[in-house]
PDB file of C-alpha atoms in Angstrom:
ATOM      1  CA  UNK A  11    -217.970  72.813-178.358  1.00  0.00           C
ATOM      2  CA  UNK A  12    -214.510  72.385-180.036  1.00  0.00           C
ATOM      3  CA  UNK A  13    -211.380  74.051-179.299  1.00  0.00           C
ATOM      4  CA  UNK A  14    -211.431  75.763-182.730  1.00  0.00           C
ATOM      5  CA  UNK A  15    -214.996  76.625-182.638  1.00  0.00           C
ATOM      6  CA  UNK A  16    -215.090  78.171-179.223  1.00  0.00           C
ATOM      7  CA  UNK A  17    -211.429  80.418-180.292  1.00  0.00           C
ATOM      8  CA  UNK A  18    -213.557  81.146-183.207  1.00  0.00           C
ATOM      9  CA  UNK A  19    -216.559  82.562-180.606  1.00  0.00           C
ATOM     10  CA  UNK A  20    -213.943  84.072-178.726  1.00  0.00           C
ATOM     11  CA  UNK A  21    -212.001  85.952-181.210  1.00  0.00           C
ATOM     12  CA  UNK A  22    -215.295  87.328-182.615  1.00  0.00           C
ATOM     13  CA  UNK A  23    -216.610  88.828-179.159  1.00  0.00           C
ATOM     14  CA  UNK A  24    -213.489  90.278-179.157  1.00  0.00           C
ATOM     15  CA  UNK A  25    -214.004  91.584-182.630  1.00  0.00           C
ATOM     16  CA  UNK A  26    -217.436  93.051-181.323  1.00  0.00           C
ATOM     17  CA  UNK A  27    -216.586  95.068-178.027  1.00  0.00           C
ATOM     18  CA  UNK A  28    -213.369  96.822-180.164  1.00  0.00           C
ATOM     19  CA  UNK A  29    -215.452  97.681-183.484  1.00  0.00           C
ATOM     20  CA  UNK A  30    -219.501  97.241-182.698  1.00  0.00           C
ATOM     21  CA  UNK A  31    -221.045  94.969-185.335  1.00  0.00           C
ATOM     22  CA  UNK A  32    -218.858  92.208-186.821  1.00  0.00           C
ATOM     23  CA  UNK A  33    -219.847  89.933-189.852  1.00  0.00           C
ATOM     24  CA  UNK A  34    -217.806  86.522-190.183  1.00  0.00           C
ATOM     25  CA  UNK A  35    -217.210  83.285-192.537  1.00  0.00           C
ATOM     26  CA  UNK A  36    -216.628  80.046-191.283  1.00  0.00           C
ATOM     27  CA  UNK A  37    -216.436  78.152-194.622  1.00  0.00           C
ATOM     28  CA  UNK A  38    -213.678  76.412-195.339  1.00  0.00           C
ATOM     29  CA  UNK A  39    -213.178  77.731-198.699  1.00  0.00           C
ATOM     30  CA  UNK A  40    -213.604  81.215-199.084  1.00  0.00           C
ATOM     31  CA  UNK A  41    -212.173  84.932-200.881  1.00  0.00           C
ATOM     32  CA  UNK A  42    -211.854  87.856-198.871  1.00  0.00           C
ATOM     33  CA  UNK A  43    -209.875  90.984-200.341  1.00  0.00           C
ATOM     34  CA  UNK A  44    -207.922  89.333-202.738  1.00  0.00           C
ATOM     35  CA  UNK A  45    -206.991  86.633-200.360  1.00  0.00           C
ATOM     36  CA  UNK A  46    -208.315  83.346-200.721  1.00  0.00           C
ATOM     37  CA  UNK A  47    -208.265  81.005-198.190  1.00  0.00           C
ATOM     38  CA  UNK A  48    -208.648  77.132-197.633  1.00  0.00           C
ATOM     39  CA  UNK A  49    -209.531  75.301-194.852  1.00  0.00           C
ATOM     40  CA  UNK A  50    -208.867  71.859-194.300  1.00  0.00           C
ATOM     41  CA  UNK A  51    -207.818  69.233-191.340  1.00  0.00           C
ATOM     42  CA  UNK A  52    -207.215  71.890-188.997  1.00  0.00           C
ATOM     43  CA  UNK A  53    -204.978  73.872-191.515  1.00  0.00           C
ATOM     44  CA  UNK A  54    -205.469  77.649-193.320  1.00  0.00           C
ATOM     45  CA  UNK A  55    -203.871  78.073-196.279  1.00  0.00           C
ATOM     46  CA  UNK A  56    -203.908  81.528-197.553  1.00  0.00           C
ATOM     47  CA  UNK A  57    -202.963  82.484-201.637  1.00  0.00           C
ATOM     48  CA  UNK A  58    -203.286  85.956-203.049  1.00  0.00           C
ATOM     49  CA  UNK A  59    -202.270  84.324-206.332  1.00  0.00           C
ATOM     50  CA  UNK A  60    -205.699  84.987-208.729  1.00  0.00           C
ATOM     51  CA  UNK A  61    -205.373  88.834-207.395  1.00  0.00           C
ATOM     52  CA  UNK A  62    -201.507  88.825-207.957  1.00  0.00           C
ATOM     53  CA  UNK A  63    -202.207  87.425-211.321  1.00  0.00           C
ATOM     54  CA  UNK A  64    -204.315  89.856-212.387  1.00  0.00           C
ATOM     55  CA  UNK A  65    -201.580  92.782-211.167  1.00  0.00           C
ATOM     56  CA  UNK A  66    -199.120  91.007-213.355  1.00  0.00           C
ATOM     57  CA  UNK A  67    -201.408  90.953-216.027  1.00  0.00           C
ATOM     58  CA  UNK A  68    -202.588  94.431-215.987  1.00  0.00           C
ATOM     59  CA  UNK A  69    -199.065  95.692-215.674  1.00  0.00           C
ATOM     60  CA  UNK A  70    -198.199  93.172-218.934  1.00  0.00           C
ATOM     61  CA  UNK A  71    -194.793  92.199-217.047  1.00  0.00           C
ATOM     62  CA  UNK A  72    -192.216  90.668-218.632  1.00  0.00           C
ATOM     63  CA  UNK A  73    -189.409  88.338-217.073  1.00  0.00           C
ATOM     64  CA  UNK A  74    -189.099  87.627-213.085  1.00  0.00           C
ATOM     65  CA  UNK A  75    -186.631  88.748-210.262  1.00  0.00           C
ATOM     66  CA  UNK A  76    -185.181  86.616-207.422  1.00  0.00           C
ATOM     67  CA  UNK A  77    -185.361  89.697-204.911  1.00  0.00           C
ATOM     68  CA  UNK A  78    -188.496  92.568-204.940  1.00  0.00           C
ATOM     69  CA  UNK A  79    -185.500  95.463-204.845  1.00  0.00           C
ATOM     70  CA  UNK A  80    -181.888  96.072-206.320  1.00  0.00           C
ATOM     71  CA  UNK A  81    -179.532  98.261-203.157  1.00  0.00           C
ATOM     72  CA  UNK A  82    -180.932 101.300-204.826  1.00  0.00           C
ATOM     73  CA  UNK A  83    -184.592 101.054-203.497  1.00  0.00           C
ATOM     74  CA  UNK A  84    -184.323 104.136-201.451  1.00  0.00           C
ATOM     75  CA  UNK A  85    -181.754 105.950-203.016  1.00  0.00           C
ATOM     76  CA  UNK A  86    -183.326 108.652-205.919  1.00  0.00           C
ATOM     77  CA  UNK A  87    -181.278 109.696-208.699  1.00  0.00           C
ATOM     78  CA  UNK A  88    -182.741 112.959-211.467  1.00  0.00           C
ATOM     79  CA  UNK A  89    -184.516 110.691-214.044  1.00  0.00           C
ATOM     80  CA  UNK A  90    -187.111 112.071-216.455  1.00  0.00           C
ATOM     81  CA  UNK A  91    -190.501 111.989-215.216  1.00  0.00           C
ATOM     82  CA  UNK A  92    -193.091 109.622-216.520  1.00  0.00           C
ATOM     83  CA  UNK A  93    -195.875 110.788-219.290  1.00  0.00           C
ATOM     84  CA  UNK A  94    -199.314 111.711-218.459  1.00  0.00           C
ATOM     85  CA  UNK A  95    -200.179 107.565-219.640  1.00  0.00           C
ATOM     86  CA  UNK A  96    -197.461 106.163-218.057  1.00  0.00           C
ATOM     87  CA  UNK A  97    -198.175 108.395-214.389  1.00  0.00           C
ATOM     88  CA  UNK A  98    -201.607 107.151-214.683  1.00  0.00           C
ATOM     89  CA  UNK A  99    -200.693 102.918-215.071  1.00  0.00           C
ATOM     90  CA  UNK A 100    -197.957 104.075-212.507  1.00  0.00           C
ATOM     91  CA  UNK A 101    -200.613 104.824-210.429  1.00  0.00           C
ATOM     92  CA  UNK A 102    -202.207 101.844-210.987  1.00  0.00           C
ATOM     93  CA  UNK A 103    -199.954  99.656-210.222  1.00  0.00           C
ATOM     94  CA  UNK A 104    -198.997 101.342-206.968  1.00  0.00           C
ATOM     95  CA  UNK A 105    -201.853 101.343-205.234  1.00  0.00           C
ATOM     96  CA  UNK A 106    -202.840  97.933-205.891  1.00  0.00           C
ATOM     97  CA  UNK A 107    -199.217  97.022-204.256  1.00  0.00           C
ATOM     98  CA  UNK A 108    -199.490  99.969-201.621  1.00  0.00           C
ATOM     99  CA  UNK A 109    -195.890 100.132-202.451  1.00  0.00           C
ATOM    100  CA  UNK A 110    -193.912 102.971-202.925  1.00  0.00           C
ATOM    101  CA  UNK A 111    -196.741 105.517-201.972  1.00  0.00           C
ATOM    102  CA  UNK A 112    -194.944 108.294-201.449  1.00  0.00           C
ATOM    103  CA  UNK A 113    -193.716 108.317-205.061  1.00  0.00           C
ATOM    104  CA  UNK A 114    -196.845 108.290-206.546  1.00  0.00           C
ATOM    105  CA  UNK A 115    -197.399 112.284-206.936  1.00  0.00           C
ATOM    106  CA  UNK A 116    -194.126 112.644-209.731  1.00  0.00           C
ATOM    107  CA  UNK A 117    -193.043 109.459-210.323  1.00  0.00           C
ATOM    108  CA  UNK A 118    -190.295 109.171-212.190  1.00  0.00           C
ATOM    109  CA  UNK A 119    -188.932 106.522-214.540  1.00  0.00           C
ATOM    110  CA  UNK A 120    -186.442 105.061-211.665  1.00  0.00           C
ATOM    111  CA  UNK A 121    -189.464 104.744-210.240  1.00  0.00           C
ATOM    112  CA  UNK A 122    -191.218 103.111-212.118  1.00  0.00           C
ATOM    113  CA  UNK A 123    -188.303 100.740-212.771  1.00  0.00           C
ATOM    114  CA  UNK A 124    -188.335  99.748-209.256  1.00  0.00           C
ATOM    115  CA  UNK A 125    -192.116  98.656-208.976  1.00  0.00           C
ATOM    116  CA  UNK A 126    -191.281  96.629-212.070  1.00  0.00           C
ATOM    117  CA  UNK A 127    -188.409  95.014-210.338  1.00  0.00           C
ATOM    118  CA  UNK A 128    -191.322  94.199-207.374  1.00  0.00           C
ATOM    119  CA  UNK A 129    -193.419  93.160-209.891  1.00  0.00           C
ATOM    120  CA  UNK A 130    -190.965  90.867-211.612  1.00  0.00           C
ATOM    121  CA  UNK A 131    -190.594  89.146-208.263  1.00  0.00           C
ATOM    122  CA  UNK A 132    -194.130  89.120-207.725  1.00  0.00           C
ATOM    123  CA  UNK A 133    -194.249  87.144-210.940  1.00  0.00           C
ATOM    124  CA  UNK A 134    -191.253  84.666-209.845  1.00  0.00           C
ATOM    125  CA  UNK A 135    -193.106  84.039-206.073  1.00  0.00           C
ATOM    126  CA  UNK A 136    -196.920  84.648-207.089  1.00  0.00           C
ATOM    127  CA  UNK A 137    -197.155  80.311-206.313  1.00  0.00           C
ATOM    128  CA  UNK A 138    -195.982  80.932-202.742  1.00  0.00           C
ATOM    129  CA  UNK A 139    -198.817  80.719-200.060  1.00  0.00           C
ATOM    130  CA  UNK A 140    -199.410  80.878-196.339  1.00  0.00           C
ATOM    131  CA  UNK A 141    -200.201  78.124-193.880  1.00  0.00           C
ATOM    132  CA  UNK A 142    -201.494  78.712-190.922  1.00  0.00           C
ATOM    133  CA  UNK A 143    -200.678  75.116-188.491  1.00  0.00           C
ATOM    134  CA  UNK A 144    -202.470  75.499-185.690  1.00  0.00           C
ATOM    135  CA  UNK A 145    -201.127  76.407-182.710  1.00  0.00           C
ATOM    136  CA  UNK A 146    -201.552  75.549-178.828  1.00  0.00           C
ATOM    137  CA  UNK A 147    -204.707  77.900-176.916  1.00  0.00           C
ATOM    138  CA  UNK A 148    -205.332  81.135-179.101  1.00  0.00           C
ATOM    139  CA  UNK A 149    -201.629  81.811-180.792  1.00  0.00           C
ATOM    140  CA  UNK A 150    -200.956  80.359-184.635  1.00  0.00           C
ATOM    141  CA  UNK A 151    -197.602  79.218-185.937  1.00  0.00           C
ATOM    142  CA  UNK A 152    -197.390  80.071-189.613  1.00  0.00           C
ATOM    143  CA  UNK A 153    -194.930  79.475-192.198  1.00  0.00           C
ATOM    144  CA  UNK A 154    -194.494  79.964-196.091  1.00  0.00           C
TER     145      UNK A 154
END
């Protein structure tokens, strides 16, 4: 048995004594929630671009950031509070990034300017992927 295959076995017994039943994929091309991941000469890459892409979509952004956040991401001004349509794309938005979940009961319009500035960087970085290289024994080295 290869290397890979038998960390493969061994990762998924693992899997099985800490949760019960475990399902797997080996293929080497494959989508798993909103991940999709290629396998090929011993290397994983792993893009969340089509799900990003949608995001982006949905959220109709406009223009692209170098950085997800400006120095005010935790600070909180009064702003006016979003519309019962805006709260609800707010909402939206949010949970798909799991960003900024605390925020999401009265978001305001800061607010809501500061998942746009994630989004906008989303936008400018949606090409980058991981790699996973391999690795001696059961450890991975990974890099963007």
């Amino acid at each position: 048995m290869s290397q890979d295959k038998s960390d493969t076995v061994w990762m998924v017994e693992q899997l099985k004594k800490q949760y019960g039943e475990v399902k797997y994929c080996d293929d080497s091309d494959m989508s798993y929630i909103g991940m999709h991941v290629s396998v090929a000469d011993g290397k994983a890459v792993i893009s969340m671009k089509a799900y990003l892409d949608g995001v982006l979509e949905e959220a109709a952004v406009a223009g692209r950031a170098a950085s997800p956040a400006t120095s005010s991401l935790f600070s909180q001004s009064e702003t006016q509070k979003l519309s019962r349509k805006e709260t609800a794309s707010f909402h939206s938005v949010v949970a798909k990034l799991l960003y900024l979940a605390t925020k999401v009961k009265s978001p305001t319009h800061e607010d809501q300017q500061k998942v746009e500035r994630v989004l906008k960087y989303l936008a400018q970085t949606s090409d980058k992927v991981l790699h996973r290289c391999g690795g001696s024994g059961r450890g991975s080295n990974c890099v963007m």
